[in-house]
Every structure is written in structure tokens, then in C-alpha cells.
Amino acid sequence: MMVMATMMVACPMQAQEDSGIGEAVSKVWNNTKKKVRNSTRRVKENFNINDAAADLREIEGHKYMQLYRQDLYKGAEATDFKEQCMMEFQRKYPEVEVMSCVIPQADWENSTIRSATGKVKKYAKIMYCYILAKDGSDGFINARFSFRQLKKVGGKWKNDASNWPNWERTDVMTPDVYKQLKNE
């Protein structure tokens, strides 16, 4: 980390003379962030730290999210949640054909956030939205978004700005994998 920090400080000065070094450091930094993020996700999945990991199915050595087709949430904000997810999804994948956009929960998932000593600090609730799309004849894309609200003890529910919506995961599937998931 110290080497990376030193290189990052030196890069702006060196970049004026040779932009190749600045680009190389930036590339290394971005790759490192991506690997850490992926490793964290795999550890959470392996230890079932988050509830979403329990919904994963292993096919050909890779883990995929379930395909959700049934829209269960009937709350007033359901349409707004789905529209927000669709806007982000279509911004990233403008050429795909969206097959479905659903919230497969009947209600918010509630949890309690505790301090290290076990005292209740606040409450959290989360809602998931799934988008399934066809990528021409090449494959399929399954994306999961989440909306999270927090509430301090005795307070009001507030939207968690960092998770409104949070694009949590994207699975790109071949037609064979899609068939297997579809038939489960």
C-alpha cells in the first residue's frame, strides 16, 4: 500500500513528462479495487454473510442468481423502484431486450443493527429488484438492485443514499445456463 501511495503522489508530476506511467498506475489501481471487491463478494457468498448469497445456484463451477419472474411487492413505491433500476440498467446495456423487471418480495426484509456490545443501534430494511434481459442470441443478463432504508432507535425511516438503488450484482449467462436456471 505504501508503494501504491508513493506512486500515486509521484504520478501527477511524472505524468506531465510521460502520461504512460500515470495511465499504468491508474490501471493497476482500478484492477486492484476490482479484485478486492470480487474477493469480498466471494467470501460473503462462501460464508453466507448476506441473505442474497443463499439464493445462488452453482452451474458448471460458477454461481448464478435465481431467475425471478413473479412480482410480489404491491407497495405504492414499487413502480418508482422498478423505473429507477430500469434507467440505470438501460444506461449500461442500451442494446438488450428487457424480459422482466420484478420485485420478488411481498414486503421489506427487516434487520437490526447492533453495536459490538450487542446493543441495538438502528434498524434496516431492504428491498430487491431483479432485471432479466436477453442479449441478442448470445446470452442473457440478470441484474440485482437493492433499496435500503435505515432508522435510528426512536427515529424515522430514511433512505440510505448509498443504496438507492445499489446495483449489487450482474450475472451474464450463456443460453445453456439460462435454460438450466429457468427450469429450476
mmCIF file of N, CA and C in Angstrom, residues 110-176:
data_model
loop_
_atom_site.group_PDB
_atom_site.id
_atom_site.type_symbol
_atom_site.label_atom_id
_atom_site.label_comp_id
_atom_site.label_asym_id
_atom_site.label_seq_id
_atom_site.Cartn_x
_atom_site.Cartn_y
_atom_site.Cartn_z
ATOM 1 N N ASN A 110 -36.538 -6.972 7.023
ATOM 2 C CA ASN A 110 -36.111 -6.168 8.167
ATOM 3 C C ASN A 110 -34.939 -6.813 8.896
ATOM 4 N N SER A 111 -34.061 -5.975 9.448
ATOM 5 C CA SER A 111 -32.951 -6.462 10.262
ATOM 6 C C SER A 111 -32.622 -5.425 11.329
ATOM 7 N N THR A 112 -31.878 -5.862 12.316
ATOM 8 C CA THR A 112 -31.467 -4.995 13.418
ATOM 9 C C THR A 112 -29.955 -4.831 13.366
ATOM 10 N N ILE A 113 -29.465 -3.618 13.513
ATOM 11 C CA ILE A 113 -28.032 -3.341 13.521
ATOM 12 C C ILE A 113 -27.623 -3.108 14.972
ATOM 13 N N ARG A 114 -26.657 -3.897 15.416
ATOM 14 C CA ARG A 114 -26.219 -3.834 16.813
ATOM 15 C C ARG A 114 -24.779 -3.342 16.918
ATOM 16 N N SER A 115 -24.442 -2.795 18.081
ATOM 17 C CA SER A 115 -23.068 -2.366 18.348
ATOM 18 C C SER A 115 -22.238 -3.608 18.678
ATOM 19 N N ALA A 116 -20.946 -3.426 18.864
ATOM 20 C CA ALA A 116 -20.062 -4.533 19.210
ATOM 21 C C ALA A 116 -20.454 -5.178 20.535
ATOM 22 N N THR A 117 -21.090 -4.418 21.405
ATOM 23 C CA THR A 117 -21.510 -4.953 22.703
ATOM 24 C C THR A 117 -22.885 -5.611 22.650
ATOM 25 N N GLY A 118 -23.530 -5.543 21.500
ATOM 26 C CA GLY A 118 -24.824 -6.199 21.344
ATOM 27 C C GLY A 118 -26.031 -5.292 21.518
ATOM 28 N N LYS A 119 -25.808 -4.015 21.786
ATOM 29 C CA LYS A 119 -26.925 -3.088 21.947
ATOM 30 C C LYS A 119 -27.498 -2.713 20.577
ATOM 31 N N VAL A 120 -28.790 -2.556 20.519
ATOM 32 C CA VAL A 120 -29.441 -2.168 19.271
ATOM 33 C C VAL A 120 -29.079 -0.717 18.962
ATOM 34 N N LYS A 121 -28.512 -0.482 17.766
ATOM 35 C CA LYS A 121 -28.133 0.866 17.333
ATOM 36 C C LYS A 121 -29.178 1.456 16.406
ATOM 37 N N LYS A 122 -29.615 0.645 15.430
ATOM 38 C CA LYS A 122 -30.613 1.109 14.470
ATOM 39 C C LYS A 122 -31.242 -0.084 13.788
ATOM 40 N N TYR A 123 -32.203 0.215 12.941
ATOM 41 C CA TYR A 123 -32.913 -0.809 12.192
ATOM 42 C C TYR A 123 -32.668 -0.567 10.705
ATOM 43 N N ALA A 124 -32.743 -1.637 9.943
ATOM 44 C CA ALA A 124 -32.571 -1.526 8.494
ATOM 45 C C ALA A 124 -33.636 -2.372 7.813
ATOM 46 N N LYS A 125 -34.030 -1.934 6.627
ATOM 47 C CA LYS A 125 -34.908 -2.758 5.798
ATOM 48 C C LYS A 125 -34.448 -2.623 4.364
ATOM 49 N N ILE A 126 -34.612 -3.703 3.603
ATOM 50 C CA ILE A 126 -34.085 -3.754 2.248
ATOM 51 C C ILE A 126 -35.106 -4.370 1.297
ATOM 52 N N MET A 127 -35.075 -3.875 0.069
ATOM 53 C CA MET A 127 -35.957 -4.347 -0.996
ATOM 54 C C MET A 127 -35.074 -4.648 -2.205
ATOM 55 N N TYR A 128 -35.306 -5.777 -2.866
ATOM 56 C CA TYR A 128 -34.527 -6.162 -4.044
ATOM 57 C C TYR A 128 -35.366 -6.053 -5.307
ATOM 58 N N CYS A 129 -34.713 -5.672 -6.389
ATOM 59 C CA CYS A 129 -35.349 -5.599 -7.710
ATOM 60 C C CYS A 129 -34.435 -6.338 -8.688
ATOM 61 N N TYR A 130 -35.020 -7.223 -9.494
ATOM 62 C CA TYR A 130 -34.256 -8.024 -10.451
ATOM 63 C C TYR A 130 -34.675 -7.681 -11.878
ATOM 64 N N ILE A 131 -33.682 -7.543 -12.747
ATOM 65 C CA ILE A 131 -33.952 -7.306 -14.161
ATOM 66 C C ILE A 131 -33.310 -8.438 -14.953
ATOM 67 N N LEU A 132 -34.105 -9.056 -15.816
ATOM 68 C CA LEU A 132 -33.624 -10.112 -16.693
ATOM 69 C C LEU A 132 -33.740 -9.609 -18.126
ATOM 70 N N ALA A 133 -32.647 -9.738 -18.886
ATOM 71 C CA ALA A 133 -32.644 -9.237 -20.260
ATOM 72 C C ALA A 133 -31.971 -10.239 -21.191
ATOM 73 N N LYS A 134 -32.371 -10.181 -22.446
ATOM 74 C CA LYS A 134 -31.789 -11.032 -23.481
ATOM 75 C C LYS A 134 -30.801 -10.195 -24.279
ATOM 76 N N ASP A 135 -29.595 -10.728 -24.435
ATOM 77 C CA ASP A 135 -28.533 -10.040 -25.158
ATOM 78 C C ASP A 135 -28.404 -10.651 -26.549
ATOM 79 N N GLY A 136 -29.357 -10.329 -27.414
ATOM 80 C CA GLY A 136 -29.390 -10.912 -28.756
ATOM 81 C C GLY A 136 -29.527 -12.416 -28.667
ATOM 82 N N SER A 137 -28.798 -13.138 -29.511
ATOM 83 C CA SER A 137 -28.826 -14.602 -29.442
ATOM 84 C C SER A 137 -27.632 -15.132 -28.657
ATOM 85 N N ASP A 138 -26.822 -14.211 -28.117
ATOM 86 C CA ASP A 138 -25.586 -14.598 -27.442
ATOM 87 C C ASP A 138 -25.782 -15.037 -25.995
ATOM 88 N N GLY A 139 -26.732 -14.453 -25.296
ATOM 89 C CA GLY A 139 -26.879 -14.793 -23.895
ATOM 90 C C GLY A 139 -27.915 -13.955 -23.190
ATOM 91 N N PHE A 140 -27.820 -13.955 -21.866
ATOM 92 C CA PHE A 140 -28.791 -13.278 -21.021
ATOM 93 C C PHE A 140 -28.055 -12.538 -19.915
ATOM 94 N N ILE A 141 -28.687 -11.490 -19.402
ATOM 95 C CA ILE A 141 -28.133 -10.702 -18.306
ATOM 96 C C ILE A 141 -29.172 -10.670 -17.187
ATOM 97 N N ASN A 142 -28.726 -10.983 -15.974
ATOM 98 C CA ASN A 142 -29.596 -10.950 -14.801
ATOM 99 C C ASN A 142 -28.949 -9.998 -13.796
ATOM 100 N N ALA A 143 -29.628 -8.927 -13.429
ATOM 101 C CA ALA A 143 -29.058 -7.925 -12.523
ATOM 102 C C ALA A 143 -29.923 -7.771 -11.278
ATOM 103 N N ARG A 144 -29.260 -7.549 -10.138
ATOM 104 C CA ARG A 144 -29.968 -7.334 -8.873
ATOM 105 C C ARG A 144 -29.616 -5.948 -8.332
ATOM 106 N N PHE A 145 -30.667 -5.212 -7.987
ATOM 107 C CA PHE A 145 -30.542 -3.900 -7.355
ATOM 108 C C PHE A 145 -31.159 -3.989 -5.963
ATOM 109 N N SER A 146 -30.737 -3.102 -5.080
ATOM 110 C CA SER A 146 -31.366 -3.059 -3.759
ATOM 111 C C SER A 146 -31.652 -1.618 -3.357
ATOM 112 N N PHE A 147 -32.678 -1.489 -2.541
ATOM 113 C CA PHE A 147 -33.048 -0.220 -1.917
ATOM 114 C C PHE A 147 -32.995 -0.480 -0.412
ATOM 115 N N ARG A 148 -32.335 0.405 0.322
ATOM 116 C CA ARG A 148 -32.211 0.197 1.766
ATOM 117 C C ARG A 148 -32.631 1.448 2.509
ATOM 118 N N GLN A 149 -33.359 1.234 3.599
ATOM 119 C CA GLN A 149 -33.737 2.321 4.493
ATOM 120 C C GLN A 149 -33.192 2.019 5.883
ATOM 121 N N LEU A 150 -32.818 3.079 6.594
ATOM 122 C CA LEU A 150 -32.298 2.965 7.950
ATOM 123 C C LEU A 150 -33.142 3.800 8.901
ATOM 124 N N LYS A 151 -33.177 3.364 10.154
ATOM 125 C CA LYS A 151 -33.928 4.100 11.166
ATOM 126 C C LYS A 151 -33.183 3.986 12.489
ATOM 127 N N LYS A 152 -32.853 5.135 13.062
ATOM 128 C CA LYS A 152 -32.262 5.138 14.401
ATOM 129 C C LYS A 152 -33.355 4.806 15.399
ATOM 130 N N VAL A 153 -32.963 4.275 16.533
ATOM 131 C CA VAL A 153 -33.937 3.941 17.562
ATOM 132 C C VAL A 153 -34.732 5.193 17.922
ATOM 133 N N GLY A 154 -36.050 5.113 17.827
ATOM 134 C CA GLY A 154 -36.923 6.237 18.129
ATOM 135 C C GLY A 154 -37.037 7.256 17.017
ATOM 136 N N GLY A 155 -36.403 7.002 15.884
ATOM 137 C CA GLY A 155 -36.408 7.966 14.774
ATOM 138 C C GLY A 155 -37.325 7.554 13.639
ATOM 139 N N LYS A 156 -37.137 8.219 12.499
ATOM 140 C CA LYS A 156 -37.931 7.950 11.294
ATOM 141 C C LYS A 156 -37.090 7.161 10.295
ATOM 142 N N TRP A 157 -37.770 6.450 9.418
ATOM 143 C CA TRP A 157 -37.092 5.747 8.329
ATOM 144 C C TRP A 157 -36.548 6.770 7.342
ATOM 145 N N LYS A 158 -35.286 6.552 6.919
ATOM 146 C CA LYS A 158 -34.649 7.416 5.925
ATOM 147 C C LYS A 158 -33.997 6.540 4.861
ATOM 148 N N ASN A 159 -34.082 6.994 3.617
ATOM 149 C CA ASN A 159 -33.440 6.266 2.531
ATOM 150 C C ASN A 159 -31.929 6.324 2.706
ATOM 151 N N ASP A 160 -31.272 5.191 2.523
ATOM 152 C CA ASP A 160 -29.819 5.122 2.569
ATOM 153 C C ASP A 160 -29.307 5.558 1.198
ATOM 154 N N ALA A 161 -28.778 6.761 1.111
ATOM 155 C CA ALA A 161 -28.375 7.332 -0.179
ATOM 156 C C ALA A 161 -27.369 6.459 -0.913
ATOM 157 N N SER A 162 -26.530 5.727 -0.190
ATOM 158 C CA SER A 162 -25.538 4.869 -0.845
ATOM 159 C C SER A 162 -26.179 3.606 -1.417
ATOM 160 N N ASN A 163 -27.410 3.347 -1.074
ATOM 161 C CA ASN A 163 -28.118 2.161 -1.553
ATOM 162 C C ASN A 163 -29.477 2.536 -2.128
ATOM 163 N N TRP A 164 -29.482 3.529 -2.988
ATOM 164 C CA TRP A 164 -30.789 3.973 -3.523
ATOM 165 C C TRP A 164 -30.724 4.289 -4.992
ATOM 166 N N PRO A 165 -30.822 3.410 -5.886
ATOM 167 C CA PRO A 165 -30.620 1.978 -5.705
ATOM 168 C C PRO A 165 -29.141 1.629 -5.761
ATOM 169 N N ASN A 166 -28.818 0.485 -5.224
ATOM 170 C CA ASN A 166 -27.465 -0.046 -5.268
ATOM 171 C C ASN A 166 -27.458 -1.207 -6.257
ATOM 172 N N TRP A 167 -26.644 -1.098 -7.290
ATOM 173 C CA TRP A 167 -26.526 -2.187 -8.258
ATOM 174 C C TRP A 167 -25.607 -3.214 -7.622
ATOM 175 N N GLU A 168 -26.177 -4.294 -7.113
ATOM 176 C CA GLU A 168 -25.429 -5.253 -6.321
ATOM 177 C C GLU A 168 -24.685 -6.307 -7.121
ATOM 178 N N ARG A 169 -25.311 -6.793 -8.180
ATOM 179 C CA ARG A 169 -24.707 -7.929 -8.869
ATOM 180 C C ARG A 169 -25.259 -8.030 -10.291
ATOM 181 N N THR A 170 -24.423 -8.530 -11.187
ATOM 182 C CA THR A 170 -24.836 -8.805 -12.561
ATOM 183 C C THR A 170 -24.295 -10.173 -12.950
ATOM 184 N N ASP A 171 -25.165 -11.041 -13.429
ATOM 185 C CA ASP A 171 -24.760 -12.343 -13.956
ATOM 186 C C ASP A 171 -24.983 -12.327 -15.461
ATOM 187 N N VAL A 172 -23.960 -12.677 -16.209
ATOM 188 C CA VAL A 172 -24.083 -12.830 -17.651
ATOM 189 C C VAL A 172 -24.075 -14.340 -17.908
ATOM 190 N N MET A 173 -25.123 -14.816 -18.583
ATOM 191 C CA MET A 173 -25.308 -16.252 -18.756
ATOM 192 C C MET A 173 -25.335 -16.638 -20.221
ATOM 193 N N THR A 174 -24.811 -17.797 -20.500
ATOM 194 C CA THR A 174 -24.956 -18.375 -21.832
ATOM 195 C C THR A 174 -26.376 -18.924 -21.939
ATOM 196 N N PRO A 175 -26.847 -19.196 -23.152
ATOM 197 C CA PRO A 175 -28.187 -19.784 -23.288
ATOM 198 C C PRO A 175 -28.348 -21.110 -22.527
ATOM 199 N N ASP A 176 -27.290 -21.921 -22.466
ATOM 200 C CA ASP A 176 -27.366 -23.198 -21.732
ATOM 201 C C ASP A 176 -27.579 -22.974 -20.240
#
